[in-house]
Coordinates of C-alpha atoms and ligand atoms in Angstrom, one line a residue:
M231 CA 13.3 -33.1 29.9
D232 CA 10.3 -32.4 27.8
V233 CA 7.1 -30.7 29.1
R234 CA 4.5 -33.1 28.1
R235 CA 1.3 -31.5 28.1
R236 CA -1.2 -30.2 25.4
H237 CA -0.4 -27.0 23.3
H238 CA -2.6 -24.5 25.0
S239 CA -0.2 -21.7 24.7
S240 CA -0.2 -19.2 21.5
A241 CA 3.2 -20.4 20.8
P242 CA 3.0 -22.5 17.6
A243 CA 4.6 -25.8 17.4
G244 CA 8.4 -25.6 16.7
E245 CA 8.5 -21.9 17.9
P246 CA 10.9 -21.3 20.7
L247 CA 9.2 -19.4 23.5
K248 CA 11.9 -16.9 24.0
K249 CA 11.0 -15.4 20.4
K250 CA 7.7 -14.3 21.6
N251 CA 7.1 -11.0 23.3
T252 CA 4.7 -12.4 25.6
P253 CA 6.1 -13.7 29.0
P254 CA 6.5 -17.5 29.0
P255 CA 4.0 -19.7 30.5
P256 CA 4.6 -21.1 34.0
P257 CA 6.5 -24.5 33.5
A258 CA 4.1 -27.5 33.6
P259 CA 5.1 -30.0 36.2
Q260 CA 8.2 -32.0 34.8
L261 CA 7.3 -35.2 36.2
V262 CA 7.3 -37.7 33.5
S263 CA 10.2 -39.1 31.3
T264 CA 10.2 -38.5 27.7
V265 CA 10.4 -41.9 27.0
V266 CA 6.9 -42.8 28.3
P267 CA 4.0 -42.0 25.9
L268 CA 1.7 -39.2 27.1
Y269 CA -1.6 -41.4 27.0
V270 CA 0.1 -43.9 29.5
T271 CA 1.4 -41.2 32.1
N272 CA -2.1 -39.7 31.8
G273 CA -3.7 -42.8 32.4
V274 CA -1.8 -43.8 35.3
F275 CA -2.3 -40.4 36.9
F276 CA -6.0 -40.7 36.3
G277 CA -6.0 -44.3 37.8
V278 CA -3.8 -43.1 40.8
F279 CA -6.1 -40.3 41.6
F280 CA -9.7 -42.0 41.4
S281 CA -8.4 -45.2 43.2
V282 CA -6.9 -43.4 46.0
A283 CA -10.0 -40.9 46.4
Y284 CA -12.1 -44.0 46.4
F285 CA -9.8 -45.8 48.9
L286 CA -9.8 -42.5 51.3
L287 CA -13.7 -41.9 50.8
H288 CA -14.1 -45.7 51.9
R289 CA -11.8 -45.3 54.9
W290 CA -13.6 -42.2 56.0
R291 CA -16.8 -44.0 55.9
E292 CA -15.5 -46.9 57.9
K293 CA -14.2 -44.6 60.5
I294 CA -17.4 -42.9 61.1
R295 CA -19.2 -46.2 61.2
N296 CA -16.8 -47.3 63.8
S297 CA -16.5 -44.2 65.6
T298 CA -12.9 -43.9 64.9
P299 CA -11.3 -40.2 65.3
L300 CA -10.5 -39.0 61.9
H301 CA -7.0 -37.8 62.8
V302 CA -5.9 -41.3 63.7
V303 CA -4.3 -42.5 60.3
T304 CA -2.6 -45.5 59.3
L305 CA 0.3 -45.5 57.0
S306 CA -1.5 -46.8 54.1
E307 CA -4.1 -43.9 54.6
M308 CA -1.0 -41.5 54.7
A309 CA 0.5 -43.0 51.4
A310 CA -3.1 -42.8 49.7
F311 CA -3.3 -39.1 50.8
L312 CA 0.2 -38.3 49.4
S313 CA -0.6 -40.1 46.2
L314 CA -4.0 -38.1 45.9
I315 CA -2.1 -34.9 46.2
A316 CA 0.9 -35.9 43.7
S317 CA -1.8 -37.1 41.0
L318 CA -4.0 -33.9 41.7
I319 CA -0.8 -31.7 41.0
Y320 CA 0.0 -33.6 37.8
L321 CA -3.5 -33.4 36.5
L322 CA -4.0 -29.9 37.2
G323 CA -0.7 -28.9 35.7
F324 CA -1.5 -31.0 32.6
F325 CA -5.3 -29.9 32.1
G326 CA -5.6 -26.9 34.3
I327 CA -2.8 -24.4 33.1
G328 CA -4.4 -24.1 29.6
L329 CA -7.5 -22.9 31.3
V330 CA -6.1 -20.9 33.6
Q331 CA -3.6 -18.9 31.4
P332 CA -6.2 -17.4 29.0
I333 CA -8.2 -16.1 32.2
I334 CA -5.0 -14.6 33.5
A335 CA -3.8 -13.0 30.2
A336 CA -7.3 -11.6 29.7
S337 CA -7.4 -9.9 33.2
S338 CA -3.9 -8.5 32.8
R339 CA -4.5 -7.2 29.3
P340 CA -5.3 -3.3 29.1
S341 CA -8.6 -3.0 27.8
S342 CA -9.1 0.3 26.4
D343 CA -12.2 1.4 24.4
D344 CA -10.0 1.9 21.4
E345 CA -8.8 -1.8 21.5
A346 CA -12.4 -3.2 22.0
E347 CA -13.6 -1.1 19.3
E348 CA -10.6 -2.4 17.1
E349 CA -11.1 -6.0 17.7
E350 CA -14.9 -5.6 17.1
I351 CA -13.9 -3.8 13.7
I352 CA -11.6 -6.6 12.9
K353 CA -13.9 -9.3 13.5
D354 CA -16.6 -7.4 11.7
D355 CA -14.2 -6.9 8.6
A356 CA -13.0 -10.5 8.7
R357 CA -16.8 -11.5 8.3
N358 CA -17.3 -9.0 5.5
P359 CA -13.9 -7.7 4.1
G360 CA -14.8 -4.0 4.1
P361 CA -13.2 -0.8 4.0
C362 CA -9.7 -2.1 3.8
P363 CA -7.3 0.0 1.7
A364 CA -4.0 -0.9 0.7
G365 CA -0.9 0.4 -0.7
I366 CA -0.6 4.0 0.2
I367 CA 1.4 4.2 3.5
D368 CA 4.4 2.1 4.2
C369 CA 2.8 -0.9 5.7
S370 CA 6.3 -2.7 6.3
A371 CA 7.3 0.1 8.2
V372 CA 4.0 0.1 10.3
A373 CA 4.4 -3.6 10.8
A374 CA 7.8 -3.3 12.0
I375 CA 7.4 -0.8 14.5
S376 CA 3.9 -1.1 16.0
P377 CA 3.9 -3.7 18.9
A378 CA 0.2 -5.2 19.2
P379 CA -1.3 -6.4 22.4
P380 CA -1.0 -10.2 23.0
S381 CA -4.7 -10.5 22.3
Q382 CA -4.4 -10.0 18.7
K383 CA -4.2 -12.7 16.2
P384 CA -0.8 -14.5 16.8
Q385 CA 1.7 -14.1 14.0
L386 CA 2.2 -17.6 13.4
P387 CA 5.5 -18.5 11.2
L388 CA 4.6 -19.0 7.6
H389 CA 6.3 -22.7 7.6
V390 CA 8.2 -24.5 10.1
P391 CA 10.9 -25.7 8.0
P392 CA 11.6 -29.5 8.4
Q393 CA 14.6 -30.3 10.3
I394 CA 17.7 -30.6 7.8
P395 CA 19.2 -33.9 8.2
P396 CA 22.9 -34.2 9.4
L397 CA 25.5 -34.0 6.4
S398 CA 26.9 -37.5 5.5
S399 CA 30.6 -37.7 5.7
D400 CA 30.7 -37.4 1.8
D401 CA 28.7 -34.3 2.0
E402 CA 30.8 -32.8 4.9
E403 CA 33.8 -33.4 2.8
L404 CA 32.3 -31.4 -0.1
V405 CA 31.2 -28.5 2.2
Q406 CA 34.8 -28.4 3.5
Q407 CA 36.2 -28.3 -0.2
V408 CA 33.5 -25.6 -1.3
V409 CA 34.4 -23.4 1.9
S410 CA 38.3 -23.6 1.0
G411 CA 37.6 -23.0 -2.8
E412 CA 38.8 -26.3 -3.8
V413 CA 35.2 -27.0 -5.4
P414 CA 33.5 -23.9 -6.9
S415 CA 30.1 -23.6 -5.4
Y416 CA 28.3 -23.0 -8.9
S417 CA 29.7 -26.5 -10.0
L418 CA 28.0 -28.5 -7.7
E419 CA 24.8 -29.4 -9.6
S420 CA 26.8 -30.9 -12.6
R421 CA 29.4 -32.5 -10.3
L422 CA 26.7 -34.2 -8.1
G423 CA 23.9 -34.6 -10.7
D424 CA 21.6 -33.9 -7.6
C425 CA 20.1 -30.4 -7.5
R426 CA 18.6 -31.1 -3.9
R427 CA 21.9 -32.3 -2.5
A428 CA 23.9 -29.6 -4.2
A429 CA 21.5 -26.8 -2.6
V430 CA 21.9 -28.6 0.8
I431 CA 25.8 -28.5 0.6
R432 CA 26.0 -24.9 -0.8
R433 CA 23.7 -23.7 1.8
A434 CA 26.0 -25.3 4.6
A435 CA 29.0 -23.8 2.8
V436 CA 27.5 -20.5 2.9
E437 CA 26.8 -20.5 6.7
R438 CA 30.3 -21.4 7.3
V439 CA 31.8 -18.8 5.2
T440 CA 29.5 -16.1 6.3
G441 CA 29.2 -17.2 9.8
R442 CA 25.6 -16.4 9.4
S443 CA 22.8 -18.7 10.3
L444 CA 20.1 -19.7 7.5
E445 CA 17.8 -21.1 10.1
G446 CA 14.2 -20.0 8.9
L447 CA 15.1 -20.5 5.1
P448 CA 13.6 -23.8 4.0
V449 CA 15.7 -25.8 1.8
E450 CA 13.6 -29.3 1.8
G451 CA 10.2 -29.4 -0.1
F452 CA 11.3 -27.7 -3.3
D453 CA 12.0 -29.1 -6.8
Y454 CA 15.4 -27.8 -7.7
D455 CA 15.5 -29.6 -10.9
S456 CA 12.9 -27.4 -12.1
I457 CA 14.8 -24.5 -11.8
L458 CA 18.2 -25.8 -13.2
G459 CA 19.4 -23.6 -16.1
Q460 CA 16.2 -21.9 -16.3
C461 CA 15.1 -19.8 -13.2
C462 CA 17.8 -19.7 -10.6
E463 CA 21.4 -20.2 -10.1
M464 CA 23.2 -21.5 -7.0
P465 CA 20.0 -22.2 -4.9
I466 CA 20.5 -22.5 -1.3
G467 CA 16.7 -22.8 -0.4
F468 CA 13.4 -20.7 -1.3
V469 CA 11.6 -17.9 0.3
Q470 CA 7.9 -18.4 0.9
I471 CA 5.2 -15.8 0.2
P472 CA 1.7 -16.3 1.2
V473 CA -0.8 -16.6 -1.7
G474 CA -4.4 -15.0 -1.0
V475 CA -7.3 -14.9 -3.5
A476 CA -9.6 -12.1 -4.5
G477 CA -12.6 -12.6 -6.3
P478 CA -14.8 -13.8 -8.0
L479 CA -14.0 -11.1 -10.4
L480 CA -16.6 -11.0 -13.2
L481 CA -14.7 -10.0 -16.3
D482 CA -16.1 -10.3 -19.8
G483 CA -18.7 -12.6 -18.5
V484 CA -16.4 -15.2 -16.9
E485 CA -15.8 -15.5 -13.2
H486 CA -11.9 -15.5 -11.8
T487 CA -10.5 -16.3 -8.6
V488 CA -7.4 -14.0 -8.7
P489 CA -4.5 -15.4 -7.0
M490 CA -2.2 -12.9 -5.2
A491 CA 1.3 -13.4 -3.6
T492 CA 1.8 -10.8 -1.0
T493 CA 3.1 -9.9 2.4
E494 CA 1.0 -6.5 2.5
G495 CA -1.8 -6.8 4.8
C496 CA -5.0 -5.4 3.6
L497 CA -4.1 -5.7 -0.2
V498 CA -6.0 -9.0 -0.8
A499 CA -8.9 -8.0 1.3
S500 CA -9.0 -4.7 -0.5
T501 CA -8.9 -6.1 -3.9
N502 CA -11.6 -8.7 -2.9
R503 CA -13.9 -5.7 -1.9
G504 CA -13.3 -4.1 -5.3
C505 CA -14.2 -7.5 -7.1
K506 CA -17.3 -7.6 -5.0
A507 CA -18.4 -4.2 -6.0
I508 CA -17.5 -4.8 -9.8
S509 CA -19.4 -8.3 -9.7
I510 CA -22.6 -7.0 -8.2
S511 CA -22.8 -4.3 -10.5
G512 CA -22.7 -6.4 -13.5
G513 CA -19.1 -7.1 -13.9
A514 CA -16.2 -5.6 -16.0
S515 CA -15.3 -5.4 -19.6
S516 CA -11.8 -5.4 -21.3
V517 CA -10.2 -5.1 -24.5
V518 CA -6.6 -5.9 -25.7
L519 CA -5.6 -3.1 -27.6
R520 CA -2.3 -4.3 -28.9
D521 CA -0.1 -7.2 -28.2
G522 CA 3.8 -7.0 -29.0
M523 CA 7.0 -7.6 -27.1
T524 CA 9.8 -5.0 -28.0
R525 CA 13.6 -5.1 -28.2
A526 CA 15.9 -2.2 -29.2
P527 CA 19.6 -2.9 -30.0
V528 CA 21.9 0.0 -30.4
V529 CA 24.1 0.3 -33.4
R530 CA 26.8 2.6 -34.2
F531 CA 28.3 4.0 -37.5
A532 CA 31.2 6.3 -38.3
T533 CA 28.9 9.1 -39.3
A534 CA 25.4 10.2 -38.5
V535 CA 24.7 10.2 -42.2
R536 CA 25.2 6.7 -42.4
A537 CA 23.2 6.0 -39.3
A538 CA 20.5 8.2 -41.1
Q539 CA 20.7 5.8 -44.1
L540 CA 19.9 2.9 -42.1
K541 CA 17.1 4.4 -40.4
S542 CA 15.4 5.3 -43.7
Y543 CA 16.0 1.6 -44.9
L544 CA 14.4 0.5 -41.7
E545 CA 11.4 2.9 -42.2
D546 CA 10.8 1.8 -46.0
P547 CA 7.7 -0.5 -46.0
I548 CA 9.4 -2.3 -49.1
N549 CA 12.1 -3.5 -46.7
F550 CA 9.6 -4.7 -43.9
D551 CA 8.5 -7.9 -45.3
S552 CA 12.2 -9.4 -46.1
L553 CA 13.2 -8.3 -42.4
A554 CA 10.0 -9.9 -41.2
V555 CA 11.0 -13.2 -42.9
V556 CA 14.3 -13.2 -41.1
F557 CA 13.0 -12.1 -37.8
N558 CA 10.3 -14.6 -37.8
K559 CA 12.8 -17.6 -38.1
S560 CA 13.5 -17.1 -34.4
S561 CA 10.1 -19.1 -33.5
R562 CA 7.1 -20.4 -34.8
F563 CA 5.4 -18.0 -32.5
A564 CA 7.3 -14.7 -33.1
R565 CA 5.7 -12.4 -35.8
L566 CA 7.4 -9.1 -36.5
Q567 CA 4.9 -6.3 -36.3
K568 CA 6.8 -3.0 -36.1
I569 CA 10.2 -1.3 -36.7
K570 CA 10.8 2.1 -35.0
P571 CA 14.2 3.5 -35.3
A572 CA 15.4 6.5 -33.4
L573 CA 18.7 8.3 -34.1
A574 CA 21.1 10.0 -31.6
G575 CA 24.2 11.4 -33.5
K576 CA 25.8 8.6 -35.2
N577 CA 24.0 6.1 -33.0
L578 CA 20.8 4.2 -34.0
Y579 CA 18.3 2.7 -31.5
I580 CA 15.9 0.2 -33.4
R581 CA 12.8 -0.6 -31.6
F582 CA 11.4 -4.1 -32.8
S583 CA 8.0 -5.2 -31.9
C584 CA 6.6 -8.6 -32.4
S585 CA 3.8 -11.1 -31.0
T586 CA 5.1 -13.9 -29.0
G587 CA 2.3 -16.2 -28.6
D588 CA 1.8 -17.3 -24.8
A589 CA 5.4 -16.5 -23.8
M590 CA 5.9 -13.1 -22.5
G591 CA 8.6 -13.0 -25.2
M592 CA 11.8 -11.6 -24.4
N593 CA 13.9 -14.4 -25.5
M594 CA 11.9 -15.0 -28.5
V595 CA 12.1 -11.3 -29.5
S596 CA 15.8 -11.2 -28.8
K597 CA 16.7 -14.1 -31.1
G598 CA 14.7 -12.3 -33.9
V599 CA 16.7 -9.3 -33.2
Q600 CA 19.9 -10.9 -33.5
N601 CA 18.8 -12.7 -36.7
V602 CA 18.0 -9.1 -38.3
L603 CA 21.2 -7.5 -37.1
D604 CA 23.0 -10.5 -38.8
F605 CA 21.3 -10.0 -42.0
L606 CA 21.8 -6.1 -42.0
Q607 CA 25.5 -6.6 -41.9
T608 CA 25.3 -7.6 -45.4
D609 CA 24.1 -4.3 -46.7
F610 CA 25.5 -2.3 -43.8
S611 CA 28.9 -3.9 -43.1
D612 CA 30.2 -0.7 -41.4
M613 CA 27.6 -1.1 -38.8
E614 CA 29.0 -1.7 -35.0
V615 CA 26.3 -3.6 -33.1
I616 CA 27.0 -2.0 -29.6
G617 CA 24.3 -4.0 -27.5
I618 CA 21.3 -6.2 -28.4
S619 CA 19.5 -4.0 -26.0
G620 CA 20.0 -0.2 -26.1
N621 CA 17.4 0.7 -23.6
Y622 CA 15.0 2.0 -26.0
C623 CA 13.0 -1.1 -25.7
S624 CA 12.8 -0.4 -22.7
D625 CA 12.7 -3.4 -20.3
K626 CA 12.3 -2.9 -16.4
K627 CA 12.7 0.8 -16.5
A628 CA 10.2 3.6 -16.3
A629 CA 10.2 4.9 -19.9
G630 CA 8.0 7.0 -21.7
V631 CA 8.2 4.9 -24.9
N632 CA 6.4 2.2 -23.2
W633 CA 3.7 4.6 -21.6
I634 CA 3.2 5.9 -25.3
E635 CA 3.8 3.1 -27.6
G636 CA 3.3 0.1 -25.3
R637 CA 5.0 -2.9 -24.4
G638 CA 3.7 -6.3 -24.0
K639 CA -0.2 -6.2 -23.9
S640 CA -2.0 -3.0 -23.9
V641 CA -5.3 -3.3 -22.2
V642 CA -8.2 -1.3 -21.1
C643 CA -10.8 -2.3 -18.6
E644 CA -14.0 -0.6 -17.4
A645 CA -17.0 -1.2 -15.3
I646 CA -20.0 0.9 -14.2
I647 CA -20.6 0.9 -10.4
K648 CA -24.0 1.3 -9.3
E649 CA -24.8 4.0 -6.9
E650 CA -26.1 1.9 -4.3
V651 CA -23.0 -0.4 -4.5
V652 CA -20.7 2.7 -4.2
K653 CA -22.7 3.5 -0.8
K654 CA -23.2 0.0 0.7
V655 CA -19.9 -1.9 -0.6
L656 CA -17.4 1.0 -1.1
K657 CA -19.1 3.2 1.8
T658 CA -18.6 6.2 -0.3
N659 CA -20.3 8.3 -3.0
V660 CA -19.7 8.7 -6.8
E661 CA -19.1 12.8 -6.3
S662 CA -16.4 12.0 -3.7
L663 CA -14.6 9.4 -6.1
V664 CA -14.6 11.5 -9.0
E665 CA -13.4 14.4 -7.4
L666 CA -10.6 12.5 -5.5
N667 CA -9.5 10.9 -8.7
M668 CA -9.3 14.0 -10.6
L669 CA -7.2 15.8 -7.8
K670 CA -5.1 12.6 -7.0
N671 CA -4.6 10.3 -9.7
L672 CA -4.6 13.0 -12.6
T673 CA -3.6 16.4 -11.1
G674 CA -1.3 14.8 -8.3
S675 CA 0.5 12.6 -10.2
A676 CA 0.8 15.7 -12.8
V677 CA 2.3 17.7 -9.9
A678 CA 4.8 14.9 -9.0
G679 CA 5.8 14.5 -12.8
A680 CA 4.7 11.0 -12.9
L681 CA 5.4 8.6 -15.7
G682 CA 2.4 6.2 -16.1
G683 CA 1.7 6.5 -12.4
F684 CA -1.7 8.1 -12.7
N685 CA -3.3 5.7 -10.4
A686 CA -3.5 4.7 -6.9
H687 CA -1.7 1.6 -6.6
A688 CA -1.7 -0.5 -9.7
S689 CA 1.8 -1.9 -8.8
N690 CA 0.5 -3.3 -5.7
I691 CA -1.9 -5.8 -7.4
V692 CA 0.4 -6.1 -10.6
S693 CA 3.1 -7.4 -8.3
A694 CA 1.1 -9.6 -6.4
V695 CA -0.4 -11.3 -9.2
Y696 CA 2.9 -11.4 -11.1
L697 CA 4.5 -13.2 -8.0
A698 CA 1.8 -15.8 -7.5
T699 CA 1.8 -16.6 -11.5
G700 CA 5.5 -16.9 -12.2
Q701 CA 5.8 -13.5 -14.2
D702 CA 9.2 -11.7 -14.1
P703 CA 8.4 -9.4 -11.0
A704 CA 11.1 -6.8 -12.3
Q705 CA 8.7 -5.9 -15.2
N706 CA 6.3 -4.6 -12.6
V707 CA 8.1 -1.2 -13.4
E708 CA 6.3 -0.8 -16.8
S709 CA 3.7 -3.2 -16.3
S710 CA 2.1 -1.0 -13.5
H711 CA 1.9 1.8 -15.9
C712 CA -2.0 2.7 -15.6
I713 CA -4.3 5.8 -15.9
T714 CA -7.3 5.5 -13.7
M715 CA -10.4 7.5 -15.0
M716 CA -13.6 8.0 -13.2
E717 CA -16.7 9.7 -14.2
A718 CA -20.1 10.2 -12.9
I719 CA -22.8 8.8 -15.5
N720 CA -26.7 8.4 -15.5
N721 CA -27.3 11.9 -14.2
G722 CA -24.4 11.7 -11.8
K723 CA -25.7 8.5 -10.0
D724 CA -23.4 5.9 -11.0
L725 CA -19.8 5.7 -11.4
H726 CA -17.6 4.9 -14.8
I727 CA -14.3 3.6 -13.7
S728 CA -11.7 2.5 -16.3
V729 CA -8.1 1.7 -16.1
T730 CA -5.7 1.6 -19.4
M731 CA -2.5 -0.1 -19.1
P732 CA -0.1 0.1 -22.1
S733 CA 2.5 -2.3 -21.0
I734 CA 1.2 -5.5 -19.3
E735 CA 4.1 -8.0 -19.8
V736 CA 2.7 -11.5 -19.1
G737 CA 3.1 -15.0 -20.3
T738 CA 1.7 -18.4 -19.5
V739 CA 4.6 -20.5 -21.0
G740 CA 8.4 -20.2 -20.3
G741 CA 10.3 -18.6 -17.2
G742 CA 8.8 -18.9 -13.9
T743 CA 5.2 -20.0 -15.2
Q744 CA 6.5 -23.7 -15.4
L745 CA 7.3 -24.0 -11.8
S746 CA 4.8 -26.1 -9.8
S747 CA 3.3 -23.2 -7.5
Q748 CA 3.1 -20.8 -10.2
S749 CA 1.6 -23.2 -12.5
A750 CA -1.0 -24.0 -10.1
C751 CA -2.0 -20.2 -9.8
L752 CA -2.3 -20.2 -13.6
N753 CA -4.4 -23.1 -13.6
L754 CA -6.7 -21.5 -11.1
L755 CA -7.2 -18.8 -13.5
G756 CA -7.8 -21.2 -16.5
V757 CA -4.5 -19.9 -18.6
K758 CA -2.1 -22.5 -17.4
G759 CA 0.3 -23.3 -20.4
A760 CA 0.1 -22.6 -24.2
C761 CA -3.4 -22.0 -25.6
K762 CA -4.3 -24.9 -27.9
E763 CA -7.1 -23.2 -29.7
S764 CA -5.3 -19.8 -30.6
P765 CA -1.8 -19.3 -29.5
G766 CA -1.4 -16.3 -27.5
G767 CA -4.8 -16.7 -26.1
N768 CA -3.9 -17.6 -22.5
A769 CA -1.3 -14.9 -22.1
K770 CA -3.8 -12.3 -23.6
Q771 CA -6.5 -13.4 -21.3
L772 CA -4.2 -13.1 -18.1
A773 CA -3.4 -9.6 -19.2
T774 CA -7.1 -8.7 -19.1
I775 CA -7.2 -10.5 -15.6
V776 CA -4.2 -8.3 -14.4
A777 CA -6.2 -5.3 -15.7
G778 CA -9.5 -6.4 -14.1
A779 CA -7.8 -6.9 -10.6
V780 CA -6.2 -3.4 -10.9
L781 CA -9.5 -2.0 -11.7
A782 CA -10.8 -3.9 -8.5
G783 CA -7.8 -2.6 -6.5
E784 CA -8.4 1.0 -7.6
L785 CA -11.8 1.2 -6.8
S786 CA -11.5 -0.1 -3.3
L787 CA -8.3 2.0 -2.2
M788 CA -9.8 5.0 -4.0
S789 CA -13.1 4.5 -1.9
A790 CA -11.2 4.0 1.4
I791 CA -9.3 7.2 0.8
A792 CA -12.7 9.1 -0.2
A793 CA -14.1 7.7 2.8
G794 CA -11.1 8.7 5.3
Q795 CA -10.6 5.1 6.3
L796 CA -7.0 4.6 5.0
V797 CA -4.7 5.2 7.7
K798 CA -7.2 3.9 10.5
S799 CA -7.5 0.5 8.5
H800 CA -3.7 0.3 8.0
M801 CA -2.9 0.8 11.7
K802 CA -5.6 -1.9 12.5
Y803 CA -4.5 -4.4 10.0
N804 CA -0.8 -4.0 9.6
R805 CA 0.0 -3.8 13.4
S806 CA 2.8 -6.4 13.9
S807 CA 2.7 -8.6 17.2
R808 CA 6.4 -9.4 16.8
D809 CA 9.0 -7.8 19.0
V810 CA 11.6 -6.5 16.4
S811 CA 14.2 -5.9 19.2
K812 CA 14.3 -9.6 19.6
M813 CA 14.5 -10.2 15.7
V814 CA 17.8 -8.4 15.5
S815 CA 20.6 -11.1 15.5
Ligands
ADP51 P1 10.3 -15.9 -22.9 O1 10.7 -15.2 -24.4 O2 9.0 -15.3 -22.3 O3 11.5 -16.0 -21.8 P2 10.8 -18.3 -24.1 O4 11.0 -17.9 -25.6 O5 11.8 -18.5 -23.6 O6 9.8 -17.4 -23.4 O7 9.7 -19.4 -24.1 C1 8.9 -19.8 -25.0 C2 9.4 -21.2 -25.6 O8 7.9 -21.8 -25.3 C3 9.4 -21.3 -26.9 O9 10.5 -22.4 -27.2 C4 8.4 -21.7 -27.8 O10 8.6 -22.3 -28.9 C5 7.5 -22.3 -26.7 N1 6.1 -22.2 -26.7 C6 5.1 -23.5 -26.9 N2 3.9 -23.0 -27.2 C7 4.0 -21.6 -27.0 C8 3.0 -20.7 -27.3 N3 1.6 -21.1 -27.4 N4 3.4 -19.5 -27.3 C9 4.8 -19.2 -27.2 N5 5.4 -20.2 -27.0 C10 5.3 -21.3 -26.9

């Protein structure tokens, strides 16, 4: 039987109460059948309450007038009295408990000075996202182990998945066939010609084969056709990541609202604070220093001498033009820029670099490389192609070659932050920031033997923007290479900050950029799709926005650390109110 009352409790719709770490609220009176609409039952009980109250008052007045003793009651008066009590219980149960519960909860909650102060700070920071650092401590660990008082913001589920309709008998049969291996799971899309149905059937089969529930992983509400043969094979649903916005970020005279997909509390708020400091100081400026995607095959010869001969051939400028013609046939947007060979014994690693328009360009450059390798076989027929990628590219791995030579877009972005902004918005001072940058981002990273990691948390911002805009998140490895520099200028009053990022690999066409959510985020930035005026313009602009957002993130986190706010803020912002023991299945 349904408990039919308004949702006064903190449990969100659809969330079973047993999953919360707060005790379940006392049950409301279960008086009403689920088949009667709520407004009818409420109306009936209101009607009963007021009419019997009127009747009893009327009878009371009569008795006083006639001098009848009050304890002499008729059958109708008794019935009226009982109806009054019953309707009162119903009405209190329906409307009263929601009012009483918060009062009970408030009175039973421990109210230490710390919590009162914390709530006040959170309220204050919510009005003005202030000293909220992100990215140094492991927030997920903090979130997982720290229970929060029930008074904190309730952790609403990201999405209440729509109920999956029961399978039809045809689909049920297909599930059985997939489970038994009679029908390969990967063939469902082509067999059915219906990607959504294929995902639902595969999901049911996975649940049965593994014996594990996929409840909570939504399957409805996604366009599975859009990923077919392009983004993801064998889908069974989709994972949701919240998207926040930081900004406006004033960059090269244009304001950008930057979408960030993340589950790290503080990150967006912190970047937002950095954007604010940059914008009110007059904005940031950026330059794209170079733009070239790379691919480096590995080829092998019988001798090192032969490998060295190919190296010389590739380095000779006379040969470049003919190789470029062959390479550029791969796409109207691919333009070969550079060939850089490196020899290891009788093996040769050839790093091709080319512009790729608005595409991130891995497919494009790979096609061009294949064309050149086929061409080279004519003069170097003893060349054995070991692999189209020999890791000298270097894709999705931390490598000095990307840090030094660059990959994708190499961008520098700078801003001058005024003294009063450092004080008022960032709550620190120029001298502390400069010293911290030198000891942490430069010296500390050198002590750690960092490769491209001379920054506070560039990868936090890069990953969040990449996820929101449909970039390849694995390229976060080299895209996050960044050196953050800080210097006191104008007689030590103002701060000059810059980020130099040699390997930002982004595109606005191809891959995940064409999916509807990611495309919407690109649209927000005004860089959706191919740039009509100048091919490559959108991708370059996106790279500068990534660098600008990193600049904002660096500024804010470094300020929080300089002001000693880091751990305190994380403990406030990343406390989870979930009871992890109940989340283990
Ligand atoms: P990636 O290499 O990033 O995976 P692809 O090469 O698969 O990207 O996708 C790029 C596709 O988009 C190519 O087919 C290319 O011809 C097309 N395209 C259309 N407009 C542009 C543009 N402005 N820049 C780059 N590619 C474009």
